[in-house]
Amino acid sequence: MAFRGPKVWLWRWRRNPLRRRADRVEAWVVLAAWTVTVLAGVLAGLATARTVEHGLARERAEWRPAAARLTEPAPGRAAARPEDAGERVWAEVAWTAPDGSARSGQVRVNPGTDAGTAVTVWTDHRGRLVSPPASASQAELRSTLIGGLGGLGGLSAAAVPFAAGRALRRRLEERRLELWDLAWARFDPLWRGRTG
């Protein structure tokens, strides 16, 4: 391994009579590897965010509220005060799908709700129960967060060009050391006679 002195930023890009061709090649390799790594991470994050946002917008457009009725009383006792009604329980409901067929399923309601009580459920285009779609602001927050995670995942995918750049830099370093050894072998005999 070559001697490593104090870190001098951007030394490969500075004018220097001692800068070799290998130093210039290495500078371009480092720049390309970092550019591809960052670009891949950003593009992966943007693509992930866009996909999530598109999926949530499709849900908002396709999912519809439907009127349903409890088919049996909800388990538990009704809350005495409205502020105590925080917990919800599962109860059986029935509704009519867009094609006219009768459907049933379970949704969360307040404990002790009577049978026949009207509740709003969300259904997809086939009439199946779904959770309420995310609002536009919730969708934006989700897509941003998931896009950020996707960007980090993209950076891990970009490890391939980064690792290739590191391998190329290692090979350039080995080549520099080989050239140094050749130069030393050529000039060492000339210097031995002068020092002794």
PDB file of C-alpha atoms in Angstrom:
ATOM      1  CA  MET A   1       0.000   0.000   0.000  1.00  0.00           C
ATOM      2  CA  ALA A   2       1.253   3.459  -0.829  1.00  0.00           C
ATOM      3  CA  PHE A   3       2.116   6.062   1.775  1.00  0.00           C
ATOM      4  CA  ARG A   4      -0.894   8.110   2.763  1.00  0.00           C
ATOM      5  CA  GLY A   5      -0.163  11.608   3.973  1.00  0.00           C
ATOM      6  CA  PRO A   6      -2.560  14.295   5.150  1.00  0.00           C
ATOM      7  CA  LYS A   7      -5.798  14.535   3.186  1.00  0.00           C
ATOM      8  CA  VAL A   8      -5.720  17.261   0.547  1.00  0.00           C
ATOM      9  CA  TRP A   9      -9.120  17.770  -1.046  1.00  0.00           C
ATOM     10  CA  LEU A  10      -9.363  17.708  -4.841  1.00  0.00           C
ATOM     11  CA  TRP A  11      -5.608  17.127  -5.215  1.00  0.00           C
ATOM     12  CA  ARG A  12      -6.183  15.075  -8.360  1.00  0.00           C
ATOM     13  CA  TRP A  13      -7.712  18.100 -10.078  1.00  0.00           C
ATOM     14  CA  ARG A  14      -4.961  20.590  -9.198  1.00  0.00           C
ATOM     15  CA  ARG A  15      -2.143  21.490 -11.569  1.00  0.00           C
ATOM     16  CA  ASN A  16       0.987  19.750 -10.457  1.00  0.00           C
ATOM     17  CA  PRO A  17       4.074  18.675 -12.384  1.00  0.00           C
ATOM     18  CA  LEU A  18       4.144  15.448 -10.360  1.00  0.00           C
ATOM     19  CA  ARG A  19       0.584  14.510 -11.276  1.00  0.00           C
ATOM     20  CA  ARG A  20       0.612  11.422 -13.442  1.00  0.00           C
ATOM     21  CA  ARG A  21      -1.806  10.197 -16.050  1.00  0.00           C
ATOM     22  CA  ALA A  22      -3.005   7.554 -13.597  1.00  0.00           C
ATOM     23  CA  ASP A  23      -3.900  10.335 -11.143  1.00  0.00           C
ATOM     24  CA  ARG A  24      -6.054  12.038 -13.758  1.00  0.00           C
ATOM     25  CA  VAL A  25      -7.759   8.733 -14.667  1.00  0.00           C
ATOM     26  CA  GLU A  26      -8.401   8.041 -10.999  1.00  0.00           C
ATOM     27  CA  ALA A  27      -9.912  11.501 -10.567  1.00  0.00           C
ATOM     28  CA  TRP A  28     -12.388  10.806 -13.353  1.00  0.00           C
ATOM     29  CA  VAL A  29     -13.152   7.333 -11.957  1.00  0.00           C
ATOM     30  CA  VAL A  30     -13.905   8.775  -8.508  1.00  0.00           C
ATOM     31  CA  LEU A  31     -16.087  11.514  -9.989  1.00  0.00           C
ATOM     32  CA  ALA A  32     -18.004   9.067 -12.192  1.00  0.00           C
ATOM     33  CA  ALA A  33     -18.507   6.531  -9.378  1.00  0.00           C
ATOM     34  CA  TRP A  34     -19.861   9.137  -6.963  1.00  0.00           C
ATOM     35  CA  THR A  35     -22.037  10.745  -9.627  1.00  0.00           C
ATOM     36  CA  VAL A  36     -23.602   7.435 -10.635  1.00  0.00           C
ATOM     37  CA  THR A  37     -24.073   6.450  -6.978  1.00  0.00           C
ATOM     38  CA  VAL A  38     -25.860   9.671  -6.023  1.00  0.00           C
ATOM     39  CA  LEU A  39     -27.846   9.794  -9.244  1.00  0.00           C
ATOM     40  CA  ALA A  40     -29.030   6.198  -8.826  1.00  0.00           C
ATOM     41  CA  GLY A  41     -30.156   6.904  -5.264  1.00  0.00           C
ATOM     42  CA  VAL A  42     -32.035  10.055  -6.238  1.00  0.00           C
ATOM     43  CA  LEU A  43     -33.697   8.422  -9.251  1.00  0.00           C
ATOM     44  CA  ALA A  44     -34.711   5.375  -7.203  1.00  0.00           C
ATOM     45  CA  GLY A  45     -36.208   7.621  -4.521  1.00  0.00           C
ATOM     46  CA  LEU A  46     -38.118   9.720  -7.048  1.00  0.00           C
ATOM     47  CA  ALA A  47     -39.408   6.647  -8.879  1.00  0.00           C
ATOM     48  CA  THR A  48     -40.540   5.049  -5.611  1.00  0.00           C
ATOM     49  CA  ALA A  49     -42.255   8.233  -4.430  1.00  0.00           C
ATOM     50  CA  ARG A  50     -44.019   8.653  -7.765  1.00  0.00           C
ATOM     51  CA  THR A  51     -45.206   5.041  -7.774  1.00  0.00           C
ATOM     52  CA  VAL A  52     -46.557   5.299  -4.226  1.00  0.00           C
ATOM     53  CA  GLU A  53     -48.236   8.639  -4.925  1.00  0.00           C
ATOM     54  CA  HIS A  54     -49.794   7.258  -8.129  1.00  0.00           C
ATOM     55  CA  GLY A  55     -51.102   4.179  -6.291  1.00  0.00           C
ATOM     56  CA  LEU A  56     -52.626   6.262  -3.500  1.00  0.00           C
ATOM     57  CA  ALA A  57     -54.222   8.654  -6.026  1.00  0.00           C
ATOM     58  CA  ARG A  58     -55.713   5.653  -7.844  1.00  0.00           C
ATOM     59  CA  GLU A  59     -57.163   4.423  -4.546  1.00  0.00           C
ATOM     60  CA  ARG A  60     -58.709   7.845  -3.866  1.00  0.00           C
ATOM     61  CA  ALA A  61     -60.253   7.827  -7.344  1.00  0.00           C
ATOM     62  CA  GLU A  62     -61.535   4.223  -7.336  1.00  0.00           C
ATOM     63  CA  TRP A  63     -62.562   3.559  -3.732  1.00  0.00           C
ATOM     64  CA  ARG A  64     -66.030   4.769  -2.778  1.00  0.00           C
ATOM     65  CA  PRO A  65     -67.940   5.093   0.484  1.00  0.00           C
ATOM     66  CA  ALA A  66     -70.959   2.847   0.821  1.00  0.00           C
ATOM     67  CA  ALA A  67     -73.826   2.802   3.312  1.00  0.00           C
ATOM     68  CA  ALA A  68     -73.851  -0.329   5.449  1.00  0.00           C
ATOM     69  CA  ARG A  69     -75.875  -1.532   8.441  1.00  0.00           C
ATOM     70  CA  LEU A  70     -74.791  -3.550  11.448  1.00  0.00           C
ATOM     71  CA  THR A  71     -76.322  -7.024  11.226  1.00  0.00           C
ATOM     72  CA  GLU A  72     -75.825  -7.707  14.942  1.00  0.00           C
ATOM     73  CA  PRO A  73     -75.081  -5.600  18.009  1.00  0.00           C
ATOM     74  CA  ALA A  74     -71.425  -4.662  18.489  1.00  0.00           C
ATOM     75  CA  PRO A  75     -69.793  -6.417  21.447  1.00  0.00           C
ATOM     76  CA  GLY A  76     -69.050  -4.460  24.612  1.00  0.00           C
ATOM     77  CA  ARG A  77     -70.847  -1.685  26.398  1.00  0.00           C
ATOM     78  CA  ALA A  78     -71.506   1.719  24.938  1.00  0.00           C
ATOM     79  CA  ALA A  79     -69.369   4.489  26.393  1.00  0.00           C
ATOM     80  CA  ALA A  80     -71.137   6.625  28.975  1.00  0.00           C
ATOM     81  CA  ARG A  81     -69.348   9.763  27.809  1.00  0.00           C
ATOM     82  CA  PRO A  82     -68.268  10.630  24.228  1.00  0.00           C
ATOM     83  CA  GLU A  83     -64.640  11.120  25.314  1.00  0.00           C
ATOM     84  CA  ASP A  84     -64.546   7.491  26.515  1.00  0.00           C
ATOM     85  CA  ALA A  85     -65.428   6.170  23.043  1.00  0.00           C
ATOM     86  CA  GLY A  86     -61.794   5.780  21.960  1.00  0.00           C
ATOM     87  CA  GLU A  87     -61.708   1.998  21.650  1.00  0.00           C
ATOM     88  CA  ARG A  88     -63.442   0.352  18.737  1.00  0.00           C
ATOM     89  CA  VAL A  89     -64.507  -3.261  18.252  1.00  0.00           C
ATOM     90  CA  TRP A  90     -65.115  -5.470  15.225  1.00  0.00           C
ATOM     91  CA  ALA A  91     -68.735  -5.949  14.168  1.00  0.00           C
ATOM     92  CA  GLU A  92     -70.540  -7.596  11.238  1.00  0.00           C
ATOM     93  CA  VAL A  93     -72.063  -5.272   8.618  1.00  0.00           C
ATOM     94  CA  ALA A  94     -73.970  -5.751   5.355  1.00  0.00           C
ATOM     95  CA  TRP A  95     -74.057  -3.519   2.260  1.00  0.00           C
ATOM     96  CA  THR A  96     -74.956  -3.635  -1.418  1.00  0.00           C
ATOM     97  CA  ALA A  97     -72.120  -3.795  -3.955  1.00  0.00           C
ATOM     98  CA  PRO A  98     -72.191  -1.670  -7.156  1.00  0.00           C
ATOM     99  CA  ASP A  99     -73.348  -4.740  -9.126  1.00  0.00           C
ATOM    100  CA  GLY A 100     -76.397  -5.084  -6.822  1.00  0.00           C
ATOM    101  CA  SER A 101     -75.170  -8.140  -4.910  1.00  0.00           C
ATOM    102  CA  ALA A 102     -75.466  -8.297  -1.116  1.00  0.00           C
ATOM    103  CA  ARG A 103     -72.154  -8.288   0.723  1.00  0.00           C
ATOM    104  CA  SER A 104     -71.108  -8.642   4.348  1.00  0.00           C
ATOM    105  CA  GLY A 105     -67.914  -8.172   6.300  1.00  0.00           C
ATOM    106  CA  GLN A 106     -66.456  -6.832   9.497  1.00  0.00           C
ATOM    107  CA  VAL A 107     -65.594  -3.229  10.340  1.00  0.00           C
ATOM    108  CA  ARG A 108     -64.555  -1.422  13.500  1.00  0.00           C
ATOM    109  CA  VAL A 109     -67.323   0.424  15.333  1.00  0.00           C
ATOM    110  CA  ASN A 110     -67.928   1.838  18.803  1.00  0.00           C
ATOM    111  CA  PRO A 111     -68.663  -0.822  21.463  1.00  0.00           C
ATOM    112  CA  GLY A 112     -72.335  -1.470  22.147  1.00  0.00           C
ATOM    113  CA  THR A 113     -73.593  -0.089  18.838  1.00  0.00           C
ATOM    114  CA  ASP A 114     -77.071  -1.478  18.120  1.00  0.00           C
ATOM    115  CA  ALA A 115     -77.927  -3.801  15.238  1.00  0.00           C
ATOM    116  CA  GLY A 116     -79.316  -1.906  12.231  1.00  0.00           C
ATOM    117  CA  THR A 117     -77.194   1.192  12.890  1.00  0.00           C
ATOM    118  CA  ALA A 118     -75.999   2.812   9.685  1.00  0.00           C
ATOM    119  CA  VAL A 119     -72.204   2.979   9.202  1.00  0.00           C
ATOM    120  CA  THR A 120     -70.080   4.114   6.296  1.00  0.00           C
ATOM    121  CA  VAL A 121     -67.702   1.564   4.773  1.00  0.00           C
ATOM    122  CA  TRP A 122     -65.233   1.967   1.915  1.00  0.00           C
ATOM    123  CA  THR A 123     -65.327  -0.425  -1.025  1.00  0.00           C
ATOM    124  CA  ASP A 124     -63.289  -0.940  -4.172  1.00  0.00           C
ATOM    125  CA  HIS A 125     -64.764  -1.160  -7.680  1.00  0.00           C
ATOM    126  CA  ARG A 126     -65.769  -4.805  -7.069  1.00  0.00           C
ATOM    127  CA  GLY A 127     -67.605  -4.005  -3.848  1.00  0.00           C
ATOM    128  CA  ARG A 128     -64.995  -5.510  -1.505  1.00  0.00           C
ATOM    129  CA  LEU A 129     -64.210  -3.823   1.817  1.00  0.00           C
ATOM    130  CA  VAL A 130     -61.095  -1.651   1.880  1.00  0.00           C
ATOM    131  CA  SER A 131     -59.642   0.792   4.361  1.00  0.00           C
ATOM    132  CA  PRO A 132     -60.432   4.478   3.837  1.00  0.00           C
ATOM    133  CA  PRO A 133     -58.086   5.940   1.200  1.00  0.00           C
ATOM    134  CA  ALA A 134     -55.323   8.310   2.257  1.00  0.00           C
ATOM    135  CA  SER A 135     -56.071  12.002   1.883  1.00  0.00           C
ATOM    136  CA  ALA A 136     -53.947  14.057  -0.505  1.00  0.00           C
ATOM    137  CA  SER A 137     -51.773  15.358   2.349  1.00  0.00           C
ATOM    138  CA  GLN A 138     -51.397  11.878   3.866  1.00  0.00           C
ATOM    139  CA  ALA A 139     -50.495  10.511   0.427  1.00  0.00           C
ATOM    140  CA  GLU A 140     -47.854  13.204  -0.015  1.00  0.00           C
ATOM    141  CA  LEU A 141     -46.318  12.429   3.379  1.00  0.00           C
ATOM    142  CA  ARG A 142     -46.346   8.668   2.733  1.00  0.00           C
ATOM    143  CA  SER A 143     -44.856   8.994  -0.746  1.00  0.00           C
ATOM    144  CA  THR A 144     -42.133  11.318   0.586  1.00  0.00           C
ATOM    145  CA  LEU A 145     -41.196   8.953   3.409  1.00  0.00           C
ATOM    146  CA  ILE A 146     -41.322   5.828   1.261  1.00  0.00           C
ATOM    147  CA  GLY A 147     -39.472   7.673  -1.521  1.00  0.00           C
ATOM    148  CA  GLY A 148     -36.732   8.542   0.980  1.00  0.00           C
ATOM    149  CA  LEU A 149     -36.459   4.890   1.967  1.00  0.00           C
ATOM    150  CA  GLY A 150     -36.468   3.957  -1.721  1.00  0.00           C
ATOM    151  CA  GLY A 151     -33.638   6.428  -2.263  1.00  0.00           C
ATOM    152  CA  LEU A 152     -31.634   4.720   0.455  1.00  0.00           C
ATOM    153  CA  GLY A 153     -32.416   1.407  -1.214  1.00  0.00           C
ATOM    154  CA  GLY A 154     -31.304   2.936  -4.503  1.00  0.00           C
ATOM    155  CA  LEU A 155     -28.026   3.885  -2.902  1.00  0.00           C
ATOM    156  CA  SER A 156     -27.526   0.269  -1.919  1.00  0.00           C
ATOM    157  CA  ALA A 157     -28.266  -0.720  -5.525  1.00  0.00           C
ATOM    158  CA  ALA A 158     -25.762   1.921  -6.599  1.00  0.00           C
ATOM    159  CA  ALA A 159     -23.172   0.071  -4.566  1.00  0.00           C
ATOM    160  CA  VAL A 160     -22.430  -1.874  -7.756  1.00  0.00           C
ATOM    161  CA  PRO A 161     -20.923   1.083  -9.682  1.00  0.00           C
ATOM    162  CA  PHE A 162     -19.363   2.337  -6.461  1.00  0.00           C
ATOM    163  CA  ALA A 163     -17.702  -1.035  -5.826  1.00  0.00           C
ATOM    164  CA  ALA A 164     -16.592  -1.168  -9.476  1.00  0.00           C
ATOM    165  CA  GLY A 165     -15.044   2.276  -9.062  1.00  0.00           C
ATOM    166  CA  ARG A 166     -13.271   1.167  -5.898  1.00  0.00           C
ATOM    167  CA  ALA A 167     -11.944  -1.943  -7.660  1.00  0.00           C
ATOM    168  CA  LEU A 168     -10.689   0.168 -10.559  1.00  0.00           C
ATOM    169  CA  ARG A 169      -9.031   2.587  -8.150  1.00  0.00           C
ATOM    170  CA  ARG A 170      -7.339  -0.337  -6.374  1.00  0.00           C
ATOM    171  CA  ARG A 171      -6.057  -1.611  -9.726  1.00  0.00           C
ATOM    172  CA  LEU A 172      -4.760   1.878 -10.599  1.00  0.00           C
ATOM    173  CA  GLU A 173      -2.983   2.013  -7.242  1.00  0.00           C
ATOM    174  CA  GLU A 174      -1.373  -1.376  -7.902  1.00  0.00           C
ATOM    175  CA  ARG A 175      -0.309  -0.196 -11.351  1.00  0.00           C
ATOM    176  CA  ARG A 176       1.233   2.957  -9.880  1.00  0.00           C
ATOM    177  CA  LEU A 177       3.212   0.853  -7.413  1.00  0.00           C
ATOM    178  CA  GLU A 178       4.397  -1.422 -10.234  1.00  0.00           C
ATOM    179  CA  LEU A 179       5.567   1.615 -12.208  1.00  0.00           C
ATOM    180  CA  TRP A 180       7.276   2.957  -9.103  1.00  0.00           C
ATOM    181  CA  ASP A 181       9.103  -0.374  -8.648  1.00  0.00           C
ATOM    182  CA  LEU A 182      10.211  -0.342 -12.308  1.00  0.00           C
ATOM    183  CA  ALA A 183      11.490   3.224 -12.019  1.00  0.00           C
ATOM    184  CA  TRP A 184      13.262   2.399  -8.775  1.00  0.00           C
ATOM    185  CA  ALA A 185      14.883  -0.683 -10.294  1.00  0.00           C
ATOM    186  CA  ARG A 186      16.155   1.433 -13.189  1.00  0.00           C
ATOM    187  CA  PHE A 187      17.532   4.340 -11.143  1.00  0.00           C
ATOM    188  CA  ASP A 188      18.684   2.554  -7.996  1.00  0.00           C
ATOM    189  CA  PRO A 189      21.907   1.236  -9.566  1.00  0.00           C
ATOM    190  CA  LEU A 190      22.764   4.744 -10.741  1.00  0.00           C
ATOM    191  CA  TRP A 191      22.348   6.185  -7.227  1.00  0.00           C
ATOM    192  CA  ARG A 192      24.209   3.417  -5.381  1.00  0.00           C
ATOM    193  CA  GLY A 193      27.512   4.465  -6.839  1.00  0.00           C
ATOM    194  CA  ARG A 194      27.055   8.060  -5.597  1.00  0.00           C
ATOM    195  CA  THR A 195      26.070   7.333  -2.023  1.00  0.00           C
ATOM    196  CA  GLY A 196      28.751   4.898  -1.106  1.00  0.00           C
TER     197      GLY A 196
END
